[in-house]
Short mmCIF file of C-alpha atoms and ligand atoms in Angstrom, two decimals:
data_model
loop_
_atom_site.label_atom_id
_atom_site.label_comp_id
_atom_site.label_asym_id
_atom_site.label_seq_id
_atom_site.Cartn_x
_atom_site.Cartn_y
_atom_site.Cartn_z
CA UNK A 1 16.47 -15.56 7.91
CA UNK A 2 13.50 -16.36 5.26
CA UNK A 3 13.49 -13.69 2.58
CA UNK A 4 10.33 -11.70 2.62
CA UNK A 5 8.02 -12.24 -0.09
CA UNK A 6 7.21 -9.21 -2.46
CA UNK A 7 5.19 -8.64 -5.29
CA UNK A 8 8.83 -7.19 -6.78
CA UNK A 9 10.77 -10.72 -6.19
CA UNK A 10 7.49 -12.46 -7.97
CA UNK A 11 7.67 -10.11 -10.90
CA UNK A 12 4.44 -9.01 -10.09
CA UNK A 13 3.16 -5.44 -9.36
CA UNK A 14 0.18 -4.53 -7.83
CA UNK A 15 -1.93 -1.75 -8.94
CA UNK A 16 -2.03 1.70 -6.67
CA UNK A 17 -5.62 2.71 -7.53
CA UNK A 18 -7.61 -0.55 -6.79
CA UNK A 19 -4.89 -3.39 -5.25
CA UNK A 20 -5.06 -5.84 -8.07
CA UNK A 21 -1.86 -7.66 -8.95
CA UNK A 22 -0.48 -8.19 -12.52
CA UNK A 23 2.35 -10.39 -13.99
CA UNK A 24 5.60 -8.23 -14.95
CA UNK A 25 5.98 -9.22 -18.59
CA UNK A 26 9.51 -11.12 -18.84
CA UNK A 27 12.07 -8.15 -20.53
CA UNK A 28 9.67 -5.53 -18.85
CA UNK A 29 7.83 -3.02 -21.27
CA UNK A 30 4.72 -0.89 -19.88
CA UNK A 31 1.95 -2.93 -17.97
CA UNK A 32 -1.57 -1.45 -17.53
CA UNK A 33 -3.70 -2.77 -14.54
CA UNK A 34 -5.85 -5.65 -16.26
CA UNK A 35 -8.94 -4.23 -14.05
CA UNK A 36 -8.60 -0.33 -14.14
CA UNK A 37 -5.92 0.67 -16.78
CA UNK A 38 -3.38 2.55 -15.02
CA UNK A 39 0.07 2.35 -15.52
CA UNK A 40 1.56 0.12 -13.20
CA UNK A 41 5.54 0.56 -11.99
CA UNK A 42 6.54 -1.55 -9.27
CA UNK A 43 8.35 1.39 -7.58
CA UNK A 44 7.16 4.48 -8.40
CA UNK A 45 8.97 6.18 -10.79
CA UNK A 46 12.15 8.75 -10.49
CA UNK A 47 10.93 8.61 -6.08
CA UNK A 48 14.06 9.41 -4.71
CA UNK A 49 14.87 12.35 -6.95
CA UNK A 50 12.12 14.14 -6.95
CA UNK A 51 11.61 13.54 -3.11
CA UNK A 52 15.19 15.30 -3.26
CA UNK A 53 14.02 18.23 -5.23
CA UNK A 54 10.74 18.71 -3.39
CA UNK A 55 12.64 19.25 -0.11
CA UNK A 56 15.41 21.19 -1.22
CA UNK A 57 13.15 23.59 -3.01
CA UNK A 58 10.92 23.42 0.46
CA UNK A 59 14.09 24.36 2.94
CA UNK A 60 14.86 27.35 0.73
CA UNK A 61 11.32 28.90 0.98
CA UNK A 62 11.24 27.97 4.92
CA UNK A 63 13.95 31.17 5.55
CA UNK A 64 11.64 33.59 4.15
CA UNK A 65 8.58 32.14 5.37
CA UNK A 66 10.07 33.01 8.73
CA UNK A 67 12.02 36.13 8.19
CA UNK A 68 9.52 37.97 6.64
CA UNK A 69 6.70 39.50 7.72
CA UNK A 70 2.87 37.22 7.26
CA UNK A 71 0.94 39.99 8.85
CA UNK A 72 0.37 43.64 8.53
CA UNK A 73 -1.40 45.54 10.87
CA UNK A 74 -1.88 49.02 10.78
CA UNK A 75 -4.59 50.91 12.87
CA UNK A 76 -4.70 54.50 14.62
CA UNK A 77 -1.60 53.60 17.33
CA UNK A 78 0.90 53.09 13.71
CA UNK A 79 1.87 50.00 11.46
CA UNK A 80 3.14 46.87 12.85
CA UNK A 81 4.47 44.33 10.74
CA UNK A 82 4.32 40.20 12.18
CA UNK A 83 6.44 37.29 11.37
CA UNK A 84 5.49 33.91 11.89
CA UNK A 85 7.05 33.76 15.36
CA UNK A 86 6.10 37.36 16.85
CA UNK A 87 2.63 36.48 16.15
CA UNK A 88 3.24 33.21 18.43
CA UNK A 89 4.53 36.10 20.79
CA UNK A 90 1.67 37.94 20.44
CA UNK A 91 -0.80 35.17 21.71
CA UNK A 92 2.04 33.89 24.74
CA UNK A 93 2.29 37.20 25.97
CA UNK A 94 -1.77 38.17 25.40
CA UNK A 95 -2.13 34.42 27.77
CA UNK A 96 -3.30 32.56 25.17
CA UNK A 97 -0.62 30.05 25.59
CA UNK A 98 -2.03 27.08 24.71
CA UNK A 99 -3.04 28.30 21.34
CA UNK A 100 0.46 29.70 20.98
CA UNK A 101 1.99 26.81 21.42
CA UNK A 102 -0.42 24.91 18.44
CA UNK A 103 0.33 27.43 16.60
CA UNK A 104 4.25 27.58 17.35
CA UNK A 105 3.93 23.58 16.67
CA UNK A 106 2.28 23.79 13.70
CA UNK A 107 4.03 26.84 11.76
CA UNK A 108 7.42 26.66 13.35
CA UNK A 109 7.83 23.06 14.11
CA UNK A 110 6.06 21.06 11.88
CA UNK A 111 7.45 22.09 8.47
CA UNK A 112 11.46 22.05 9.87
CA UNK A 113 10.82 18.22 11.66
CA UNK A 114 9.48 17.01 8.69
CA UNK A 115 11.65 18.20 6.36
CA UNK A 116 14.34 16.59 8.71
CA UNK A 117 12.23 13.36 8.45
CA UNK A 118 12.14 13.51 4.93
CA UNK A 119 16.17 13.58 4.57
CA UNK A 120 16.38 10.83 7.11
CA UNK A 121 14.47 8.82 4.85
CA UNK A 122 16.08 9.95 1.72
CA UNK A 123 19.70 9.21 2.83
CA UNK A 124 19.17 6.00 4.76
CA UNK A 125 16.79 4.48 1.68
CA UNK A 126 20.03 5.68 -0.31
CA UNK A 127 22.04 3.98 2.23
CA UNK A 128 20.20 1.24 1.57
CA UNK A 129 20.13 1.14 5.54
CA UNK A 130 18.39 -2.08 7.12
CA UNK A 131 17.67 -0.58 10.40
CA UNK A 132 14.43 0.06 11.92
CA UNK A 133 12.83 -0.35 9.79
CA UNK A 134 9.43 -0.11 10.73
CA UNK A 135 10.12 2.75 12.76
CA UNK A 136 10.90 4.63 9.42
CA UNK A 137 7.40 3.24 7.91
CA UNK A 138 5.50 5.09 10.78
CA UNK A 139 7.56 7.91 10.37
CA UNK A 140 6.70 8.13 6.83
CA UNK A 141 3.04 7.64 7.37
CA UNK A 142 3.49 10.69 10.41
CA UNK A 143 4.79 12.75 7.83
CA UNK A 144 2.12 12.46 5.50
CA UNK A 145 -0.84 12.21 8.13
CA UNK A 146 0.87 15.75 9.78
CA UNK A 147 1.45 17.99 6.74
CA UNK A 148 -1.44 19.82 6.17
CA UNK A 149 -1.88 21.19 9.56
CA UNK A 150 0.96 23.52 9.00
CA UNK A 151 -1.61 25.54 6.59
CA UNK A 152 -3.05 26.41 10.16
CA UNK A 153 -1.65 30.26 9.98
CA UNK A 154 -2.63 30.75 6.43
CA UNK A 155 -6.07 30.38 7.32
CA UNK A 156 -5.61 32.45 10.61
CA UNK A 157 -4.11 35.66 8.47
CA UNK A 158 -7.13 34.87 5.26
CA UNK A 159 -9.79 35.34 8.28
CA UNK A 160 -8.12 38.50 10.32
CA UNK A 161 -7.60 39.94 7.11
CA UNK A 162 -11.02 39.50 5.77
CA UNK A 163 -12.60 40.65 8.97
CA UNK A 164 -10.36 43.67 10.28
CA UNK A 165 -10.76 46.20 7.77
CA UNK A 166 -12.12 48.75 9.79
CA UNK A 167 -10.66 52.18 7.65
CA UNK A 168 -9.32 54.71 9.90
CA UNK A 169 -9.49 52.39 12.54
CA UNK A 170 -7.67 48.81 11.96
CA UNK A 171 -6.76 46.89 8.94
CA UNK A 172 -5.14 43.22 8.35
CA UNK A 173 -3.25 42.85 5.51
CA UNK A 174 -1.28 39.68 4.79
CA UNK A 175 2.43 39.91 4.22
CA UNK A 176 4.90 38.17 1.89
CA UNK A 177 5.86 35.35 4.00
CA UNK A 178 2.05 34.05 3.34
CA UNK A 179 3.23 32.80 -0.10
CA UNK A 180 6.65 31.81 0.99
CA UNK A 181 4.98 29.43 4.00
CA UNK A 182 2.06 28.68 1.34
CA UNK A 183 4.90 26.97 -1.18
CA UNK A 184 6.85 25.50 2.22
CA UNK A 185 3.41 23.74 2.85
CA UNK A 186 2.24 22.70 -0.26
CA UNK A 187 6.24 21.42 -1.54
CA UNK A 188 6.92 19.43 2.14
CA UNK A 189 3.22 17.74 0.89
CA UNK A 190 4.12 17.02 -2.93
CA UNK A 191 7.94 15.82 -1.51
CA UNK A 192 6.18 13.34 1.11
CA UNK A 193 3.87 11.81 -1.69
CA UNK A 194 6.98 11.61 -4.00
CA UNK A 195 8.39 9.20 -1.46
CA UNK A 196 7.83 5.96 -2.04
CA UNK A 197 7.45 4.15 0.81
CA UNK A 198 8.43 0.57 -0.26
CA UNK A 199 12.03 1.87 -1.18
CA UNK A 200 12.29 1.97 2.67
CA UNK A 201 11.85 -2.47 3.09
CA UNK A 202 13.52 -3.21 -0.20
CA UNK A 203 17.05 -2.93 1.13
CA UNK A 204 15.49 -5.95 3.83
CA UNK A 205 15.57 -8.04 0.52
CA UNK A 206 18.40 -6.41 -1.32
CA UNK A 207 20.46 -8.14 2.18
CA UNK A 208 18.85 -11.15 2.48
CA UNK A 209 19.85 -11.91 -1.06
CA UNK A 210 23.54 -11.17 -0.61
CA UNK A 211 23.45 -12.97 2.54
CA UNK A 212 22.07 -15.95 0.58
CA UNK A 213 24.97 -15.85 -2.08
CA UNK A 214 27.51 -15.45 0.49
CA UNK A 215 26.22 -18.62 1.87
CA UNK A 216 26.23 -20.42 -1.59
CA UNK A 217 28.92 -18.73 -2.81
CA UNK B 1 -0.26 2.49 16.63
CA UNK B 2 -3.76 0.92 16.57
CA UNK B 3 -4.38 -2.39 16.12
CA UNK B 4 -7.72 -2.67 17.70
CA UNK B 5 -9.42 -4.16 15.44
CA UNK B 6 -8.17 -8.05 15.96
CA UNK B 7 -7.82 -7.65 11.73
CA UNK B 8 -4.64 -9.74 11.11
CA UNK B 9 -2.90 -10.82 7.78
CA UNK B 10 -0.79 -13.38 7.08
CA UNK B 11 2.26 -13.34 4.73
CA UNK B 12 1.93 -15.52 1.97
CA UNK B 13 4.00 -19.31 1.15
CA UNK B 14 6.02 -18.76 -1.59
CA UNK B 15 3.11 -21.47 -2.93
CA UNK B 16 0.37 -19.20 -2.54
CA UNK B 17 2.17 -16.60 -4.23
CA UNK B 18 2.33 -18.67 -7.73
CA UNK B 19 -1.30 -18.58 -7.30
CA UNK B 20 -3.18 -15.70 -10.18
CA UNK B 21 -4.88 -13.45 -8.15
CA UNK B 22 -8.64 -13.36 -9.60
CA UNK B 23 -10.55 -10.56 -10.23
CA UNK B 24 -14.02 -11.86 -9.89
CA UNK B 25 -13.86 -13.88 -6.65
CA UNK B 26 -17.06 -14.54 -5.39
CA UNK B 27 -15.93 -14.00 -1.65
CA UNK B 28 -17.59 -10.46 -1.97
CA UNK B 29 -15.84 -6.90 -0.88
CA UNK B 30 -13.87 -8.53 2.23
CA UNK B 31 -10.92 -9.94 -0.40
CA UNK B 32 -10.85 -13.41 2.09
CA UNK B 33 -8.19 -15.66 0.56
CA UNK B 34 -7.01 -13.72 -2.04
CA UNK B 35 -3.53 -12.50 -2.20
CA UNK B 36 -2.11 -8.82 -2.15
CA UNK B 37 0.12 -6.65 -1.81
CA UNK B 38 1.07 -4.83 0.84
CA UNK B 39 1.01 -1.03 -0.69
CA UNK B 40 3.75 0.35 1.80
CA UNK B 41 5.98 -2.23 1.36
CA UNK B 42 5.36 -4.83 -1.35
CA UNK B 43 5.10 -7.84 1.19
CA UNK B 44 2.77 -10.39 -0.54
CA UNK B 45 0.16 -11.82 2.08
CA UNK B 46 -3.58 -13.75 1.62
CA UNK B 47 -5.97 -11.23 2.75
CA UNK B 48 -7.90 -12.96 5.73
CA UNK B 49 -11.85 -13.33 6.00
CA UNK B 50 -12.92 -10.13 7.92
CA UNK B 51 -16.28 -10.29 10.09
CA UNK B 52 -17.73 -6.78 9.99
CA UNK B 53 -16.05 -4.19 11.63
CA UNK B 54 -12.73 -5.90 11.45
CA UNK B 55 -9.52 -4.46 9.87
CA UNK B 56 -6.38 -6.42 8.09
CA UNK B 57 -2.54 -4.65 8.86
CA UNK B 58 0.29 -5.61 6.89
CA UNK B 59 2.19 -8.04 9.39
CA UNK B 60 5.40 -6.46 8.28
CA UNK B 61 4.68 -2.43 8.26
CA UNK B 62 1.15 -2.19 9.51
CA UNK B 63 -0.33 -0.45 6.79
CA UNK B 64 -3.95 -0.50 6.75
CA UNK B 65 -4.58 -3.39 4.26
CA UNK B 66 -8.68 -3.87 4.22
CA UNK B 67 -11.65 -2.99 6.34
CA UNK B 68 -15.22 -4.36 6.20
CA UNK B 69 -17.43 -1.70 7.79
CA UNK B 70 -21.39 -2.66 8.25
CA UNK B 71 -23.36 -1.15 5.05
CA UNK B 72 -20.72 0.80 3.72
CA UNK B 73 -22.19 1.81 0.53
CA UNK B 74 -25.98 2.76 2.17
CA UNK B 75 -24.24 4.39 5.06
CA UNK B 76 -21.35 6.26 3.08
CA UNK B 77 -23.90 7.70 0.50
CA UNK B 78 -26.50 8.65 3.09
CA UNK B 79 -23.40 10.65 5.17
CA UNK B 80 -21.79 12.07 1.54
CA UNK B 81 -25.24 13.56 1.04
CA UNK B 82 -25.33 14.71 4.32
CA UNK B 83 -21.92 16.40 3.77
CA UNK B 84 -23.09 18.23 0.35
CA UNK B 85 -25.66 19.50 2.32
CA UNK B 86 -23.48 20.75 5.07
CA UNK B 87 -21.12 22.35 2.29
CA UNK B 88 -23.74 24.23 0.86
CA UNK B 89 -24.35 25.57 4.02
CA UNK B 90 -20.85 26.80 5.12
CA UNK B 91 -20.42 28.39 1.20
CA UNK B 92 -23.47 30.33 1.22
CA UNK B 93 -23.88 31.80 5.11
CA UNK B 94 -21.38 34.10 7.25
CA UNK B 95 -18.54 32.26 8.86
CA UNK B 96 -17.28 34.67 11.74
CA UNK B 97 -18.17 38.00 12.07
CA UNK B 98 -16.88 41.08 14.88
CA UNK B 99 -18.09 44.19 16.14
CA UNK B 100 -16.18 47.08 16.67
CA UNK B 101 -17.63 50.36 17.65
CA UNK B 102 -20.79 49.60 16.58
CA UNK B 103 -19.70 48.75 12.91
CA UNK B 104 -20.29 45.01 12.51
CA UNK B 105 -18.29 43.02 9.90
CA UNK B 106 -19.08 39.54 8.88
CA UNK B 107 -17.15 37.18 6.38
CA UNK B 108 -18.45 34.08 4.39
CA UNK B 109 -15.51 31.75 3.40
CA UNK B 110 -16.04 33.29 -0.67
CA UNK B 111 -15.61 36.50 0.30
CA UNK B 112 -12.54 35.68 2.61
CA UNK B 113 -10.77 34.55 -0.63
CA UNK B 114 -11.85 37.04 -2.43
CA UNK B 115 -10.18 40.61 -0.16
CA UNK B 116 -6.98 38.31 -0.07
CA UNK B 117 -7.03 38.33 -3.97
CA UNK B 118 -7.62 42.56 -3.61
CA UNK B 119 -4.65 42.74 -1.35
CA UNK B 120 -2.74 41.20 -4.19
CA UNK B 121 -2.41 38.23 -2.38
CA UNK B 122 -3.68 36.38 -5.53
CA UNK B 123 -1.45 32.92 -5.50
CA UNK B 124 -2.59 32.76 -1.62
CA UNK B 125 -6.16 33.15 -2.17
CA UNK B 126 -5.96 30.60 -4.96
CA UNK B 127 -4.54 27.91 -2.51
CA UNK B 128 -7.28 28.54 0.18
CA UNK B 129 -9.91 28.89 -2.41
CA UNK B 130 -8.42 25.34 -3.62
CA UNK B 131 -8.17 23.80 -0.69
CA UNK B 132 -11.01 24.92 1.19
CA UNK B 133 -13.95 25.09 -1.49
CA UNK B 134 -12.85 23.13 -4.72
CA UNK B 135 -10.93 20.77 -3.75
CA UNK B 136 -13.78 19.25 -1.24
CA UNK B 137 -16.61 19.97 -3.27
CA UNK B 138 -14.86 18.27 -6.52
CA UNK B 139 -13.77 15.02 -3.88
CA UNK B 140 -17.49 14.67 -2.36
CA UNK B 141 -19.19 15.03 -5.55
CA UNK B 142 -17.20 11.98 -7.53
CA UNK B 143 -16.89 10.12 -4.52
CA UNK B 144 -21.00 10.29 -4.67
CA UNK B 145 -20.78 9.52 -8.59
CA UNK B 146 -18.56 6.50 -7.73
CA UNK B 147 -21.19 5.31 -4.60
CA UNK B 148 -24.02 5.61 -7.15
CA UNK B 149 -22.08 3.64 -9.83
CA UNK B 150 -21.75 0.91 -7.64
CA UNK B 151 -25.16 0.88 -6.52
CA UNK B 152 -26.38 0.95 -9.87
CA UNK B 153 -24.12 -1.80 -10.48
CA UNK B 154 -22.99 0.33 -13.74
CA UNK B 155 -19.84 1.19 -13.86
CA UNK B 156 -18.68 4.03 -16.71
CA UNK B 157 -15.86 4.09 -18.23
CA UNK B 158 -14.20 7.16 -16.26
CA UNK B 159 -15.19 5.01 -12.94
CA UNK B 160 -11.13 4.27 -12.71
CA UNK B 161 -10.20 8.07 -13.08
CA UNK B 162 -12.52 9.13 -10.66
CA UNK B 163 -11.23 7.18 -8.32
CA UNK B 164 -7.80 8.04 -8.81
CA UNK B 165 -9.12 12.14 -8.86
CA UNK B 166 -10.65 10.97 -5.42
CA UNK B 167 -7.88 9.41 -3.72
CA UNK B 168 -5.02 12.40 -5.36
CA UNK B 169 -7.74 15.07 -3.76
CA UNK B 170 -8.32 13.91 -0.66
CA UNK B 171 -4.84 14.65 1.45
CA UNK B 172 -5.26 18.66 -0.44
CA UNK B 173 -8.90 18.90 1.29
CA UNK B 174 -8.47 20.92 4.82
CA UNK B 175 -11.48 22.20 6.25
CA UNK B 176 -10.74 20.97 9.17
CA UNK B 177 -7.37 23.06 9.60
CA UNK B 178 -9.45 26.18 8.27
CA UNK B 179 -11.27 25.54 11.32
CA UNK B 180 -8.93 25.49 13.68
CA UNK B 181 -7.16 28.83 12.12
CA UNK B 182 -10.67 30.26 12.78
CA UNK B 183 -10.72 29.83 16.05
CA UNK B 184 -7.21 31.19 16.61
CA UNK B 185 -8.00 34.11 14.53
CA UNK B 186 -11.13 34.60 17.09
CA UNK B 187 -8.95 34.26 19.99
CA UNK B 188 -7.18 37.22 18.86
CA UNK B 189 -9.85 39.13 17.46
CA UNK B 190 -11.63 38.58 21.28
CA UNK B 191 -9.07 41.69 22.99
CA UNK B 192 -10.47 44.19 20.54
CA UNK B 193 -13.58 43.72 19.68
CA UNK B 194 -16.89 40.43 20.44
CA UNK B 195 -17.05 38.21 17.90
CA UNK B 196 -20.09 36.37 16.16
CA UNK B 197 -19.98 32.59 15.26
CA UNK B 198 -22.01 32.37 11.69
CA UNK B 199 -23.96 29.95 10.61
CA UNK B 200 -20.95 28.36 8.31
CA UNK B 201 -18.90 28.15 11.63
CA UNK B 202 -21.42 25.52 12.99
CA UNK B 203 -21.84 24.00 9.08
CA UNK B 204 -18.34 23.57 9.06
CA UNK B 205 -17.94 21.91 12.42
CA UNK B 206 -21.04 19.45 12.23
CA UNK B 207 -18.88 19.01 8.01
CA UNK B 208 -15.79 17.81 9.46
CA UNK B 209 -17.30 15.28 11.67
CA UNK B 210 -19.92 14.16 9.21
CA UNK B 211 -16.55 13.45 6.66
CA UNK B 212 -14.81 11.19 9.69
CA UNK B 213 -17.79 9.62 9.48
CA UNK B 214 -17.62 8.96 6.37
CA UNK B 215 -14.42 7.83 5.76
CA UNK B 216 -14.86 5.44 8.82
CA UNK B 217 -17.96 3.91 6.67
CA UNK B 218 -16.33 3.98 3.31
CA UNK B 219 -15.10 0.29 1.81
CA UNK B 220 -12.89 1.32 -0.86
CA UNK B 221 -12.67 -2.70 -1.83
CA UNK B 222 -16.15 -2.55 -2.61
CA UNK B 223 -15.61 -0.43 -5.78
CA UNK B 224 -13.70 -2.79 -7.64
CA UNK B 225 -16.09 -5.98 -6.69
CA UNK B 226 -17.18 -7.51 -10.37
CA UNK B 227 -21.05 -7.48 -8.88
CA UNK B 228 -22.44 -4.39 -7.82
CA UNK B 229 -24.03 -5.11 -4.75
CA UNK B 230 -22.40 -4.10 -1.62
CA UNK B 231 -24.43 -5.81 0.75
CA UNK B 232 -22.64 -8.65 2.59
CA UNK B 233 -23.83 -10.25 6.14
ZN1 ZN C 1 -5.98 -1.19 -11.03
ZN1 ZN C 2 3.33 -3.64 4.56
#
């Protein structure tokens, strides 16, 4: 198999802002792009570590973001306090199911598969796994592409609570989970643009090389 | 995954790749012949002459490598102007409103973010008012300072950081999400009480699909060209 050609086994690295490619000085040192004059890293820096952190800080805010409540209501039939998931209830049982379901899909689901995603790409990148690997390129880019919609019930709670505020009669309030799920969004984001996406092909030439000295060798 | 276009890239000869990649080709904002790098995954390829319209994927990930969409500057100015004007109107008019009992309650998007910082939900309504309002309105006003730079054919010094403040923005931007939560919010609202669509609803709507637009026009290859003018047949 012909080793894939990379800016990395050129010593060159190409620029993240505008695409141009610069020469790796030989012994390294700090390059700035010749045309913009950003610092240029031909992986970016610390990726894997901080990916780690991002989504292990994210997974511990995703058990209060469910367990406690995003939503208080309280009108002249009592107080009634929502989670996450008995306000996808709420719209099943009231026959909205199709909106349930986004909603389910994008609060519920969304954060726990990508988190999952993210560790799959963390451990086989640390793996230095050469398997499907274009599979794990799309699911990177699905991660990043899907992310934000998971801010969907934020904005739900922000509106009822801004409209309902009828005293006496029925007020919104939002709950503690708003700022749990808020974090749980905007970490899962930071952790998938901490990833560096090119860690994913470099173990393609990390085995083509050994392959190559076996041969010589 | 898409790969409509007919765009296709070939990976580079170990030949081409000794070649310097030159800043001020004269082959104008399509890249044709000169060699890249893939930004997903590193793989070193010549960019291939695009007609208009046509898109380049990596041949080894299929990351989007370059586009050449007809009068990109012209047409992504005239639609980020468009936009500003759209934003204006969803900041300054009602977005949803109800009516309960005769008492009728309507919201702008300001004033949504502003009761969530009363409840004490002050970290909250600092992400929505970031992410809804700033955020967007900081991204389309230096991506029109960048447009105008180009067709100026000046470039200032901070062109490079704006771009970068552009590109780090634009994933933390999500109108389009708020809209979406609206209409959930509505569809529970509806059992209790009729609801009003504002002004800023509609704003907000037309907004999202005058942005698609605009990303679908925008030529981000075109920004770094060494002369200004974006107009290529
Ligand atoms: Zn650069
Ligand atoms: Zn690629």
């Amino acid at each position: 198999m012909r080793p894939a050609v990379t800016a990395l086994s050129l010593g060159l690295l190409s620029c993240h802002v505008c695409g141009q490619l610069a020469r790796q000085p030989i012994g390294g040192g700090a390059v700035r792009c010749p045309r913009c004059n950003v610092p240029l890293h031909s992986r970016r820096p610390r990726s894997v570590s901080t990916t780690w952190a991002l989504t292990l800080a994210s997974m511990l805010l995703y058990l209060p973001a469910n367990l406690l409540p995003i939503m208080e209501t309280s009108s002249f039939l009592g107080s009634q306090q929502d989670t996450i998931l008995s306000g996808v209830l709420f719209l099943w049982r009231s026959g909205s199911w199709p909106l349930a379901a986004v909603v389910f899909f994008a609060s519920v689901m969304v954060p726990l598969l990508k988190v999952i995603a993210l560790l799959h790409l963390l451990l086989s990148v640390q793996r230095r796994s050469s398997h499907r690997m274009l599979q794990r390129a799309r699911l990177y880019r699905l991660v990043e592409f899907v992310g934000r919609w998971s801010m969907l019930d934020i904005y739900v709670i922000v509106i009822l609570a801004a409209l309902v505020r009828f005293q006496g009669l029925a007020t919104v309030q939002a709950g503690p989970a708003a700022l749990a799920f808020g974090g749980v969004v905007v970490l899962t984001m930071l952790a998938a643009m901490s990833f560096d996406p090119r860690l994913i092909w470099d173990a393609a030439s990390a085995r083509v090389a050994e392959g190559e000295e076996g041969e010589h060798g | 995954m898409a790969n409509a276009n007919g765009g296709k890239a070939w990976a580079a000869d170990e030949q081409e790749a000794g070649r310097e990649a030159r800043s001020d080709d004269p082959h104008g904002p399509s890249w044709g012949g000169r060699l890249i790098a893939c930004h997903e995954c590193d793989l070193l390829q010549t960019a291939p002459e695009l007609d208009l319209h046509q898109s380049a994927r990596c041949v080894r990930c299929e990351a989007l490598l370059l586009r050449n969409p007809v009068d990109s500057l012209e047409r992504t100015l005239a639609l980020a102007a468009a936009a500003a004007l759209l934003y204006v109107l969803a900041n300054f008019n009602p977005l949803v409103g109800i009516e309960m009992q005769g008492i009728r309650v309507e919201v702008t998007l300001f004033g949504a973010v502003q009761a969530l910082w009363g409840d004490g939900m002050q970290a909250v309504a600092g992400l929505v008012f970031a992410t809804v309002i700033l955020f967007p309105v900081l991204e389309l006003t230096m991506l029109m300072a960048l447009l105008i730079q180009v067709r100026l054919g000046r470039r200032g010094r901070a062109f490079p950081l704006l771009f970068r403040l552009v590109r780090s923005l634009r994933p933390w931007g999500m109108i389009e999400v708020l809209l979406l939560g609206m209409l959930v919010s509505l569809v529970k609202l509806s059992h209790l009480s009729s609801v009003i669509l504002g002004v800023a609803f509609w704003a907000i709507a037309a907004l999202i699909i005058v942005l698609a637009a605009a990303a679908q026009s925008f030529n981000p290859a075109l920004l770094w060209e060494a002369r200004g003018t974006g107009a290529r047949a």
